[in-house]
CSV table of C-alpha atoms and ligand atoms in Angstrom, one decimal:
chain,number,residue,atom,x,y,z
A,342,MET,CA,0.0,0.0,0.0
A,343,SER,CA,1.5,3.3,-1.0
A,344,PRO,CA,1.6,5.9,1.8
A,345,VAL,CA,-1.3,8.4,2.0
A,346,ARG,CA,-0.8,11.2,-0.6
A,347,PRO,CA,-1.6,14.9,-0.2
A,348,THR,CA,-5.3,15.6,-0.7
A,349,LEU,CA,-6.4,14.7,-4.3
A,350,GLN,CA,-8.9,16.7,-6.3
A,351,VAL,CA,-11.5,14.6,-8.2
A,352,VAL,CA,-14.1,15.7,-10.7
A,353,GLY,CA,-16.8,13.2,-11.3
A,354,ARG,CA,-20.5,12.4,-11.2
A,355,ARG,CA,-21.9,11.3,-7.8
A,356,MET,CA,-24.6,9.1,-9.4
A,357,ASP,CA,-22.3,7.3,-11.9
A,358,ALA,CA,-21.5,3.7,-10.7
A,359,GLU,CA,-17.9,3.7,-12.0
A,360,HIS,CA,-17.3,7.1,-10.5
A,361,TYR,CA,-18.7,5.8,-7.2
A,362,ARG,CA,-16.3,2.9,-7.4
A,363,LEU,CA,-13.4,5.3,-7.6
A,364,ARG,CA,-14.7,7.4,-4.6
A,365,ASP,CA,-15.3,4.2,-2.6
A,366,PHE,CA,-11.7,3.1,-3.4
A,367,LEU,CA,-10.3,6.4,-2.1
A,368,THR,CA,-12.5,6.4,1.0
A,369,ARG,CA,-11.6,2.8,1.9
A,370,SER,CA,-7.9,3.5,1.3
A,371,ALA,CA,-8.2,6.3,3.8
A,372,GLN,CA,-6.8,8.6,1.0
A,373,PRO,CA,-7.9,12.3,1.5
A,374,TYR,CA,-9.6,13.8,-1.5
A,375,GLU,CA,-11.9,16.6,-2.5
A,376,TRP,CA,-14.9,15.7,-4.7
A,377,HIS,CA,-16.0,18.3,-7.3
A,378,GLU,CA,-19.4,17.4,-8.8
A,379,ALA,CA,-19.2,17.5,-12.6
A,380,GLY,CA,-21.1,20.6,-13.9
A,381,SER,CA,-20.6,22.6,-10.7
A,382,ALA,CA,-18.8,26.0,-10.8
A,383,ASP,CA,-15.8,24.7,-8.8
A,384,ALA,CA,-15.5,21.6,-11.0
A,385,ASP,CA,-15.6,23.8,-14.2
A,386,GLN,CA,-13.0,26.2,-12.6
A,387,LEU,CA,-10.6,23.3,-11.8
A,388,LEU,CA,-10.9,21.7,-15.2
A,389,GLU,CA,-10.4,25.1,-16.9
A,390,LYS,CA,-7.3,25.8,-14.8
A,391,LEU,CA,-5.9,22.4,-15.8
A,392,GLY,CA,-6.8,22.9,-19.5
A,393,LEU,CA,-9.0,19.8,-19.3
A,394,GLN,CA,-12.5,21.1,-20.3
A,395,GLY,CA,-14.2,18.2,-22.0
A,396,ALA,CA,-11.8,15.6,-20.6
A,397,ALA,CA,-13.1,12.1,-19.9
A,398,LEU,CA,-14.4,11.9,-16.3
A,399,PRO,CA,-13.6,11.2,-13.6
A,400,VAL,CA,-10.5,13.4,-13.6
A,401,LEU,CA,-8.2,12.8,-10.7
A,402,VAL,CA,-5.5,15.3,-9.8
A,403,ASP,CA,-2.5,14.0,-7.9
A,404,VAL,CA,0.7,15.8,-7.1
A,405,GLU,CA,2.8,14.6,-10.0
A,406,GLN,CA,0.1,13.4,-12.4
A,407,THR,CA,-3.4,14.0,-13.6
A,408,PHE,CA,-5.6,11.1,-14.6
A,409,GLN,CA,-8.4,11.4,-17.2
A,410,GLY,CA,-11.1,8.7,-17.3
A,411,ALA,CA,-9.6,7.5,-14.0
A,412,THR,CA,-10.4,3.9,-12.9
A,413,VAL,CA,-9.5,2.1,-9.7
A,414,GLU,CA,-7.2,-0.2,-11.8
A,415,SER,CA,-5.4,2.7,-13.5
A,416,ILE,CA,-4.8,4.4,-10.2
A,417,ILE,CA,-3.5,1.3,-8.5
A,418,ALA,CA,-1.2,0.5,-11.4
A,419,ALA,CA,0.2,4.0,-11.4
A,420,TRP,CA,0.7,4.3,-7.6
A,421,GLY,CA,2.1,1.0,-6.6
A,422,PRO,CA,4.1,-2.0,-7.4
A,423,ASP,CA,2.1,-4.7,-9.3
A,424,TYR,CA,-0.7,-5.6,-7.0
A,425,ARG,CA,-2.3,-8.0,-9.4
A,426,SER,CA,0.1,-10.8,-10.1
A,427,ALA,CA,1.9,-13.1,-7.7
A,428,LYS,CA,5.7,-13.0,-7.8
A,429,ARG,CA,6.2,-16.7,-6.9
A,430,LYS,CA,4.6,-20.0,-7.8
A,431,HIS,CA,4.9,-21.4,-4.2
A,432,TYR,CA,4.5,-19.7,-0.8
A,433,ASP,CA,5.0,-21.0,2.7
A,434,PHE,CA,1.7,-19.3,3.6
A,435,VAL,CA,-1.2,-17.9,1.5
A,436,VAL,CA,-4.0,-16.0,3.1
A,437,ILE,CA,-7.3,-15.7,1.2
A,438,GLY,CA,-8.9,-12.4,2.2
A,439,ALA,CA,-7.3,-9.2,3.3
A,440,GLY,CA,-9.7,-8.2,6.1
A,441,PRO,CA,-8.5,-7.8,9.7
A,442,ALA,CA,-8.1,-11.5,10.3
A,443,GLY,CA,-6.0,-12.0,7.1
A,444,LEU,CA,-3.9,-8.9,7.5
A,445,ALA,CA,-3.1,-9.8,11.2
A,446,ALA,CA,-2.0,-13.3,10.1
A,447,ALA,CA,0.1,-11.8,7.4
A,448,VAL,CA,1.8,-9.3,9.7
A,449,TYR,CA,2.9,-12.1,12.1
A,450,ALA,CA,3.7,-14.8,9.5
A,451,ALA,CA,5.8,-12.4,7.4
A,452,SER,CA,7.6,-11.0,10.5
A,453,ASP,CA,8.5,-14.6,11.4
A,454,GLY,CA,10.2,-14.8,8.0
A,455,LEU,CA,7.6,-16.9,6.1
A,456,ALA,CA,7.1,-16.3,2.4
A,457,THR,CA,3.6,-14.9,2.7
A,458,LEU,CA,1.0,-13.9,0.1
A,459,VAL,CA,-2.4,-12.3,0.9
A,460,CYS,CA,-4.9,-11.9,-1.9
A,461,ASP,CA,-8.3,-10.2,-2.0
A,462,THR,CA,-11.1,-10.0,-4.6
A,463,ASP,CA,-11.5,-6.4,-3.5
A,464,LEU,CA,-9.3,-3.8,-1.9
A,465,PRO,CA,-7.6,-4.8,1.4
A,466,GLY,CA,-9.6,-4.0,4.6
A,467,GLY,CA,-12.7,-6.2,4.4
A,468,GLN,CA,-15.8,-5.1,6.2
A,469,ALA,CA,-13.8,-3.1,8.7
A,470,SER,CA,-12.9,-0.7,5.9
A,471,TYR,CA,-16.6,0.4,5.7
A,472,ALA,CA,-16.7,1.2,9.4
A,473,THR,CA,-16.6,5.0,9.9
A,474,LEU,CA,-15.3,4.7,13.4
A,475,ILE,CA,-14.3,1.5,15.3
A,476,GLU,CA,-14.7,2.4,18.9
A,477,ASN,CA,-14.2,-1.0,20.5
A,478,PHE,CA,-10.7,-1.9,19.2
A,479,PHE,CA,-8.0,-2.3,21.8
A,480,GLY,CA,-5.7,0.7,22.2
A,481,PHE,CA,-7.8,3.4,20.5
A,482,PRO,CA,-9.8,5.2,23.3
A,483,GLU,CA,-11.2,7.8,20.8
A,484,GLY,CA,-11.9,5.1,18.1
A,485,ILE,CA,-10.1,4.7,14.8
A,486,GLY,CA,-11.5,4.9,11.3
A,487,GLY,CA,-11.9,1.3,9.9
A,488,ALA,CA,-10.2,2.3,6.6
A,489,GLU,CA,-7.3,3.9,8.5
A,490,LEU,CA,-6.8,0.8,10.7
A,491,THR,CA,-6.8,-1.7,7.9
A,492,ARG,CA,-4.6,0.6,5.6
A,493,LEU,CA,-2.0,0.7,8.4
A,494,ALA,CA,-2.3,-3.1,8.9
A,495,ALA,CA,-1.7,-3.7,5.1
A,496,ARG,CA,1.3,-1.4,5.2
A,497,GLN,CA,2.7,-3.2,8.2
A,498,ALA,CA,2.3,-6.6,6.5
A,499,GLU,CA,4.1,-5.3,3.5
A,500,ARG,CA,6.9,-3.8,5.6
A,501,PHE,CA,7.5,-7.3,7.0
A,502,GLY,CA,7.8,-8.6,3.5
A,503,ALA,CA,4.3,-10.0,2.9
A,504,GLU,CA,3.1,-9.8,-0.7
A,505,LEU,CA,-0.3,-8.3,-1.2
A,506,LEU,CA,-2.6,-8.9,-4.2
A,507,PHE,CA,-5.8,-6.9,-4.6
A,508,LEU,CA,-8.7,-7.0,-7.0
A,509,ARG,CA,-7.4,-10.6,-7.4
A,510,GLY,CA,-9.4,-13.2,-5.6
A,511,VAL,CA,-9.2,-17.0,-5.3
A,512,ARG,CA,-11.9,-18.7,-7.4
A,513,GLY,CA,-11.0,-22.3,-6.8
A,514,SER,CA,-8.8,-24.8,-5.0
A,515,ARG,CA,-7.0,-28.0,-5.6
A,516,MET,CA,-6.9,-30.1,-2.5
A,517,ASN,CA,-4.2,-32.7,-3.4
A,518,GLY,CA,-3.0,-35.3,-0.9
A,519,HIS,CA,-2.9,-34.1,2.7
A,520,ASP,CA,0.9,-34.0,2.7
A,521,GLU,CA,1.1,-32.0,-0.5
A,522,PRO,CA,0.7,-28.2,-0.9
A,523,VAL,CA,-2.8,-26.8,-1.5
A,524,GLY,CA,-3.3,-25.3,-5.0
A,525,LEU,CA,-5.2,-22.1,-5.3
A,526,ILE,CA,-6.7,-20.8,-8.6
A,527,LEU,CA,-6.8,-17.1,-8.8
A,528,ASP,CA,-9.5,-15.3,-10.7
A,529,ASP,CA,-7.2,-14.5,-13.7
A,530,GLY,CA,-6.7,-18.3,-14.1
A,531,SER,CA,-3.1,-18.3,-12.7
A,532,GLU,CA,-2.3,-20.7,-9.8
A,533,VAL,CA,-0.2,-20.5,-6.7
A,534,SER,CA,0.5,-23.2,-4.2
A,535,ALA,CA,1.1,-23.0,-0.4
A,536,SER,CA,2.3,-25.3,2.3
A,537,VAL,CA,-0.3,-23.7,4.7
A,538,VAL,CA,-3.4,-21.8,3.7
A,539,LEU,CA,-5.6,-19.5,5.8
A,540,ALA,CA,-9.2,-18.7,4.8
A,541,THR,CA,-10.2,-15.3,6.1
A,542,THR,CA,-12.8,-14.6,3.4
A,543,GLY,CA,-15.4,-13.1,5.9
A,544,MET,CA,-19.1,-12.7,5.2
A,545,ASP,CA,-21.7,-10.3,3.9
A,546,TRP,CA,-24.4,-9.2,6.4
A,547,THR,CA,-27.9,-9.1,5.1
A,548,ARG,CA,-28.4,-5.4,4.7
A,549,LEU,CA,-31.4,-3.4,6.0
A,550,GLU,CA,-32.5,-0.7,3.6
A,551,LEU,CA,-33.3,2.1,6.0
A,552,LYS,CA,-32.8,5.9,5.4
A,553,GLY,CA,-29.6,7.1,7.1
A,554,ILE,CA,-28.5,3.7,8.2
A,555,ASP,CA,-25.1,3.9,6.5
A,556,ASP,CA,-24.1,6.9,8.6
A,557,LEU,CA,-25.0,5.2,11.9
A,558,ILE,CA,-23.4,1.8,11.3
A,559,GLY,CA,-20.7,1.3,13.9
A,560,ASP,CA,-22.0,4.4,15.7
A,561,GLY,CA,-25.3,3.4,17.3
A,562,VAL,CA,-26.3,0.7,14.8
A,563,TYR,CA,-24.4,-2.5,14.6
A,564,TYR,CA,-24.4,-5.7,12.7
A,565,GLY,CA,-24.2,-8.6,15.2
A,566,ALA,CA,-23.8,-8.2,18.9
A,567,GLY,CA,-20.9,-9.6,20.8
A,568,ARG,CA,-20.7,-10.1,24.6
A,569,SER,CA,-18.5,-7.0,24.8
A,570,GLU,CA,-21.4,-4.8,23.6
A,571,ALA,CA,-23.8,-6.3,26.2
A,572,ALA,CA,-21.4,-5.2,29.0
A,573,GLN,CA,-21.3,-1.7,27.6
A,574,CYS,CA,-25.1,-1.4,27.4
A,575,SER,CA,-25.9,-1.9,31.0
A,576,GLY,CA,-29.0,0.2,32.0
A,577,GLN,CA,-29.6,1.3,28.4
A,578,ASP,CA,-32.5,0.8,26.0
A,579,VAL,CA,-31.5,-1.3,23.0
A,580,VAL,CA,-33.3,-2.9,20.0
A,581,VAL,CA,-32.3,-6.2,18.6
A,582,VAL,CA,-33.6,-7.2,15.2
A,583,GLY,CA,-33.7,-10.8,14.3
A,584,ALA,CA,-35.1,-14.2,15.3
A,585,GLY,CA,-32.3,-16.7,15.0
A,586,ASN,CA,-30.2,-18.2,17.8
A,587,SER,CA,-27.6,-15.5,17.5
A,588,ALA,CA,-30.4,-12.9,18.0
A,589,GLY,CA,-31.7,-14.8,21.0
A,590,GLN,CA,-28.3,-15.1,22.6
A,591,ALA,CA,-27.7,-11.4,22.1
A,592,VAL,CA,-31.0,-10.4,23.6
A,593,LEU,CA,-30.3,-12.5,26.7
A,594,ASN,CA,-26.7,-11.1,27.0
A,595,PHE,CA,-28.1,-7.6,27.0
A,596,ALA,CA,-30.9,-8.3,29.4
A,597,ASN,CA,-28.6,-10.1,31.8
A,598,GLN,CA,-26.4,-7.0,31.8
A,599,THR,CA,-29.6,-5.0,32.8
A,600,ALA,CA,-30.2,-3.4,29.4
A,601,ARG,CA,-33.9,-3.1,28.5
A,602,VAL,CA,-34.4,-4.9,25.3
A,603,THR,CA,-36.9,-4.6,22.5
A,604,MET,CA,-36.8,-7.5,20.2
A,605,LEU,CA,-38.2,-7.1,16.7
A,606,VAL,CA,-39.2,-10.3,14.9
A,607,ARG,CA,-40.5,-10.3,11.4
A,608,GLY,CA,-42.2,-13.7,11.6
A,609,GLU,CA,-45.2,-14.8,13.7
A,610,SER,CA,-43.2,-16.8,16.2
A,611,LEU,CA,-39.7,-17.4,17.5
A,612,SER,CA,-40.0,-21.2,17.4
A,613,LYS,CA,-39.3,-21.4,13.6
A,614,SER,CA,-35.8,-20.2,13.9
A,615,MET,CA,-34.7,-20.3,17.6
A,616,SER,CA,-33.9,-23.1,20.0
A,617,ALA,CA,-36.5,-23.8,22.6
A,618,TYR,CA,-34.3,-23.2,25.6
A,619,LEU,CA,-33.5,-19.6,24.4
A,620,ILE,CA,-37.2,-18.9,23.8
A,621,GLU,CA,-38.0,-20.1,27.3
A,622,ARG,CA,-35.5,-17.8,28.9
A,623,ILE,CA,-36.5,-14.8,26.7
A,624,GLU,CA,-40.1,-15.3,27.7
A,625,LYS,CA,-39.3,-15.3,31.4
A,626,HIS,CA,-37.0,-12.4,31.4
A,627,PRO,CA,-38.6,-9.2,32.8
A,628,LEU,CA,-36.3,-6.8,30.7
A,629,ILE,CA,-37.1,-8.3,27.3
A,630,ASP,CA,-40.1,-7.2,25.2
A,631,VAL,CA,-40.7,-9.3,22.1
A,632,HIS,CA,-42.7,-7.8,19.2
A,633,LEU,CA,-43.7,-10.4,16.7
A,634,GLU,CA,-44.6,-9.6,13.0
A,635,THR,CA,-42.9,-6.3,13.5
A,636,VAL,CA,-40.2,-4.6,11.4
A,637,LEU,CA,-37.9,-1.7,12.0
A,638,THR,CA,-39.0,1.1,9.7
A,639,GLU,CA,-37.1,4.3,10.8
A,640,LEU,CA,-34.1,5.5,12.6
A,641,HIS,CA,-34.1,8.9,14.3
A,642,THR,CA,-31.1,11.0,15.1
A,643,ASN,CA,-30.3,14.0,17.2
A,644,ASP,CA,-27.2,16.0,16.3
A,645,GLY,CA,-26.2,13.1,14.0
A,646,ALA,CA,-26.4,10.5,16.9
A,647,LEU,CA,-29.0,7.7,17.1
A,648,SER,CA,-31.8,8.8,19.4
A,649,GLY,CA,-34.7,6.5,18.6
A,650,VAL,CA,-36.5,4.2,16.2
A,651,THR,CA,-39.9,3.6,14.7
A,652,PHE,CA,-41.2,0.0,14.3
A,653,THR,CA,-44.3,-1.1,12.5
A,654,ASP,CA,-46.4,-4.2,13.0
A,655,SER,CA,-48.2,-6.2,10.3
A,656,ALA,CA,-51.4,-4.2,10.9
A,657,GLY,CA,-49.5,-1.0,10.0
A,658,LYS,CA,-49.4,0.3,13.6
A,659,MET,CA,-46.3,2.3,14.2
A,660,GLN,CA,-44.5,2.8,17.5
A,661,ASP,CA,-41.7,5.3,18.3
A,662,GLN,CA,-39.2,4.5,21.0
A,663,ALA,CA,-36.1,6.2,22.3
A,664,VAL,CA,-33.0,3.9,22.1
A,665,ASP,CA,-29.3,3.9,22.8
A,666,GLY,CA,-28.4,1.2,20.3
A,667,VAL,CA,-29.8,-1.0,17.5
A,668,PHE,CA,-28.3,-4.5,16.9
A,669,LEU,CA,-29.0,-6.2,13.6
A,670,CYS,CA,-28.8,-9.9,14.1
A,671,ILE,CA,-30.4,-10.8,10.7
A,672,GLY,CA,-27.7,-13.2,9.5
A,673,GLY,CA,-25.6,-13.1,6.4
A,674,SER,CA,-23.7,-15.4,4.2
A,675,PRO,CA,-20.0,-16.5,4.4
A,676,HIS,CA,-17.7,-16.3,1.4
A,677,THR,CA,-16.9,-20.0,0.8
A,678,GLU,CA,-17.6,-20.4,-2.9
A,679,TRP,CA,-13.9,-20.9,-3.7
A,680,CYS,CA,-13.4,-24.0,-1.5
A,681,SER,CA,-14.2,-27.6,-2.1
A,682,ARG,CA,-17.0,-28.7,0.3
A,683,GLU,CA,-15.8,-32.2,0.0
A,684,HIS,CA,-12.6,-31.3,1.8
A,685,VAL,CA,-13.5,-28.2,3.8
A,686,LEU,CA,-16.6,-29.0,5.9
A,687,THR,CA,-19.0,-26.2,6.9
A,688,ASP,CA,-22.1,-25.9,9.1
A,689,GLU,CA,-25.5,-25.8,7.5
A,690,ARG,CA,-25.2,-22.0,6.9
A,691,GLY,CA,-21.8,-22.4,5.1
A,692,TYR,CA,-19.5,-21.2,7.9
A,693,ILE,CA,-16.3,-23.2,8.0
A,694,LEU,CA,-15.9,-25.8,10.8
A,695,THR,CA,-12.5,-25.8,12.6
A,696,GLY,CA,-10.8,-27.6,15.5
A,697,GLN,CA,-13.0,-29.4,17.9
A,698,ASP,CA,-16.2,-28.2,16.1
A,699,LEU,CA,-15.3,-30.9,13.5
A,700,VAL,CA,-16.0,-33.6,16.1
A,701,ALA,CA,-19.5,-35.0,15.9
A,702,ASP,CA,-20.7,-37.8,18.3
A,703,GLY,CA,-17.1,-38.1,19.6
A,704,LYS,CA,-15.7,-38.8,16.1
A,705,LEU,CA,-13.7,-36.8,13.6
A,706,PRO,CA,-15.1,-36.7,10.0
A,707,ASP,CA,-14.2,-39.5,7.7
A,708,CYS,CA,-12.2,-37.2,5.5
A,709,TRP,CA,-9.7,-36.4,8.3
A,710,PRO,CA,-6.6,-38.5,7.5
A,711,LEU,CA,-4.3,-38.1,10.5
A,712,GLU,CA,-3.9,-39.7,13.9
A,713,ARG,CA,-3.8,-36.3,15.6
A,714,ASP,CA,-6.8,-34.1,16.1
A,715,PRO,CA,-7.1,-30.9,14.0
A,716,LEU,CA,-5.2,-28.0,15.5
A,717,PRO,CA,-7.4,-25.1,16.8
A,718,LEU,CA,-8.7,-23.2,13.7
A,719,GLU,CA,-7.6,-26.0,11.4
A,720,THR,CA,-10.3,-27.1,9.0
A,721,SER,CA,-11.1,-30.7,7.8
A,722,ARG,CA,-8.3,-30.2,5.2
A,723,VAL,CA,-5.0,-30.6,6.9
A,724,GLY,CA,-2.9,-27.5,6.7
A,725,LEU,CA,-5.9,-25.2,5.7
A,726,PHE,CA,-7.0,-23.0,8.5
A,727,ALA,CA,-9.9,-20.6,8.8
A,728,ALA,CA,-10.2,-17.5,11.0
A,729,GLY,CA,-12.5,-14.5,11.5
A,730,ASP,CA,-16.1,-14.1,10.4
A,731,VAL,CA,-16.0,-17.0,7.9
A,732,ARG,CA,-15.4,-19.4,10.7
A,733,HIS,CA,-18.3,-21.2,12.4
A,734,GLY,CA,-18.8,-19.8,15.9
A,735,SER,CA,-16.7,-16.6,15.4
A,736,THR,CA,-17.5,-13.4,17.3
A,737,LYS,CA,-17.9,-11.1,14.2
A,738,ARG,CA,-15.8,-8.3,15.5
A,739,VAL,CA,-12.5,-6.8,14.4
A,740,ALA,CA,-10.6,-7.6,17.6
A,741,ALA,CA,-11.7,-11.3,17.4
A,742,ALA,CA,-10.7,-11.5,13.8
A,743,VAL,CA,-7.3,-10.0,14.5
A,744,GLY,CA,-6.8,-12.4,17.5
A,745,GLU,CA,-7.7,-15.5,15.4
A,746,GLY,CA,-5.5,-14.4,12.5
A,747,SER,CA,-2.6,-13.8,14.8
A,748,MET,CA,-3.1,-17.2,16.5
A,749,VAL,CA,-2.9,-19.0,13.1
A,750,ALA,CA,0.4,-17.4,12.4
A,751,SER,CA,1.9,-19.4,15.3
A,752,LEU,CA,0.1,-22.6,14.3
A,753,ILE,CA,1.7,-22.6,10.9
A,754,PHE,CA,5.0,-23.7,12.3
A,755,SER,CA,3.4,-26.9,13.8
A,756,ARG,CA,2.2,-27.8,10.3
A,757,LEU,CA,5.5,-26.9,8.6
A,758,ALA,CA,7.3,-29.2,11.1
A,759,GLU,CA,4.9,-31.9,10.2
A,760,LEU,CA,5.8,-31.4,6.5
A,761,GLY,CA,9.5,-31.6,7.4
A,762,VAL,CA,10.1,-27.9,6.6
A,763,SER,CA,12.3,-26.3,9.3
A,764,TYR,CA,12.7,-22.6,10.1
B,1680,FAD,C1,-20.2,-1.3,8.3
B,1680,FAD,C2,-19.6,-2.2,9.4
B,1680,FAD,C3,-19.2,-1.7,10.6
B,1680,FAD,C4,-18.5,-2.5,11.5
B,1680,FAD,N1,-18.1,-1.9,12.7
B,1680,FAD,C5,-17.5,-2.6,13.6
B,1680,FAD,C6,-17.0,-2.1,14.8
B,1680,FAD,O1,-17.2,-0.9,15.1
B,1680,FAD,N2,-16.3,-2.9,15.7
B,1680,FAD,C7,-16.1,-4.2,15.4
B,1680,FAD,O2,-15.4,-4.8,16.2
B,1680,FAD,N3,-16.5,-4.8,14.3
B,1680,FAD,C8,-17.2,-4.0,13.4
B,1680,FAD,N4,-17.7,-4.6,12.2
B,1680,FAD,C9,-17.4,-6.1,12.0
B,1680,FAD,C10,-16.0,-6.3,11.5
B,1680,FAD,O3,-15.7,-5.4,10.5
B,1680,FAD,C11,-15.8,-7.7,11.1
B,1680,FAD,O4,-16.1,-8.6,12.1
B,1680,FAD,C12,-14.4,-8.0,10.6
B,1680,FAD,O5,-14.0,-7.1,9.5
B,1680,FAD,C13,-14.2,-9.4,10.2
B,1680,FAD,O6,-12.9,-9.6,9.7
B,1680,FAD,P1,-12.5,-10.8,8.7
B,1680,FAD,O7,-11.1,-10.5,8.3
B,1680,FAD,O8,-12.9,-12.1,9.3
B,1680,FAD,O9,-13.5,-10.7,7.4
B,1680,FAD,P2,-13.8,-9.5,6.5
B,1680,FAD,O10,-13.6,-8.1,7.1
B,1680,FAD,O11,-15.2,-9.8,6.0
B,1680,FAD,O12,-12.8,-9.6,5.3
B,1680,FAD,C14,-12.9,-10.7,4.4
B,1680,FAD,C15,-12.1,-10.3,3.1
B,1680,FAD,O13,-12.1,-11.5,2.2
B,1680,FAD,C16,-12.2,-11.0,0.9
B,1680,FAD,N5,-12.7,-12.2,0.1
B,1680,FAD,C17,-13.9,-12.8,0.1
B,1680,FAD,N6,-13.9,-13.8,-0.8
B,1680,FAD,C18,-12.7,-13.9,-1.3
B,1680,FAD,C19,-12.0,-14.7,-2.3
B,1680,FAD,N7,-12.7,-15.8,-2.9
B,1680,FAD,N8,-10.8,-14.5,-2.6
B,1680,FAD,C20,-10.1,-13.5,-2.0
B,1680,FAD,N9,-10.6,-12.7,-1.1
B,1680,FAD,C21,-11.9,-12.8,-0.8
B,1680,FAD,C22,-13.2,-9.9,1.0
B,1680,FAD,O14,-13.2,-9.1,-0.2
B,1680,FAD,C23,-12.8,-9.2,2.3
B,1680,FAD,O15,-11.9,-8.2,2.0
B,1680,FAD,C24,-18.3,-3.9,11.3
B,1680,FAD,C25,-18.8,-4.4,10.1
B,1680,FAD,C26,-19.4,-3.6,9.1
B,1680,FAD,C27,-19.9,-4.2,7.8
């Protein structure tokens, strides 16, 4: 990742999808820029000053260079080394997915001297790069922008010698014999192999289409709800949207920490999607108020901060309520299209099973070939690990993803020793 440049000037059209892609790239790379809407007086003035009236948009003005018809690809190619082709055929360690989990693993593995490659279909940063402010990450009492955090992590990984590929994902895998390297097919058809592979491909949350929601994500409105949030919401009013087990668990965590919880459930009962023991506890808890056949319809703000919500039942009756936090536990889908399900076992929702989660009825799966048990975070394919949001049972938080990624970096050596590779 090249260091942040002085503020760029960009002329483009807000509503054009390609221009949006460029803006998104700059935002998620934590690169400062000023946007001049095409046709506005200041955009015309800038283009005139540069002698670029009539130039193909978007125009991007950097210190040394001006780009016409700028694209993410042309900017990346001009700014950096080649981020789209792998330099080697074989690596000690390949990480699939450059979100917080993958970048953390790369920092530690590369700093331990392993030939490390990290590749991502998109830009580095994962979901965290969309978070305006991450307030619950260790060491940043005032919070840190998600794009800033992941940009620094990517630079740190590179400083230690990790190779980064972006806009270059993994589309398939070759799981040869368990004592042979794993083959990975990149989306341009090229292949690399690795002694150890880590899948940190994350997930996509099901999005709620609500006005103003994007500005509040991470700042009053959250996808998922970890135990740490529950502890911080003691005595507050919170809304939890969802009806699965993760929503049920979240509701109880909040209420047990003395938060007053309003649970919004689209369906007509909880029993379709939630375990009976959770339902029983929810029904008995005095601080939990369940609204069935009800959806969240509006978010209210005061001075830009979340202040309340409106929810609407199936008869159209609307109710306003003041709240301190909204937690969306409406599920999502993990990115596991690239891996062979025959070798990498997942739960029924597609999240990758690792370590002791592979044991069913006291037995390891038939595809497990070794005497030893899988290492923690190791999948049913020996030497292929999974960490972060894509892993079954993960916490879906930046710190948890970073912790798991860092942990895998130390487990690599056990696997390399097994393969007879010494460091
Ligand atoms: C808007 C928003 C705000 C958030 N705010 C907070 C917060 O304040 N605090 C907090 O703790 N958590 C927050 N989270 C959650 C947090 O960002 C995630 O838990 C965390 O990013 C998970 O990290 P990960 O590395 O496991 O996966 P991800 O961040 O999902 O990264 C996965 C990466 O893998 C890539 N990928 C997918 N498929 C492939 C493939 N086939 N080949 C190559 N690459 C692939 C993706 O492009 C992506 O870059 C937020 C999430 C969102 C969406």
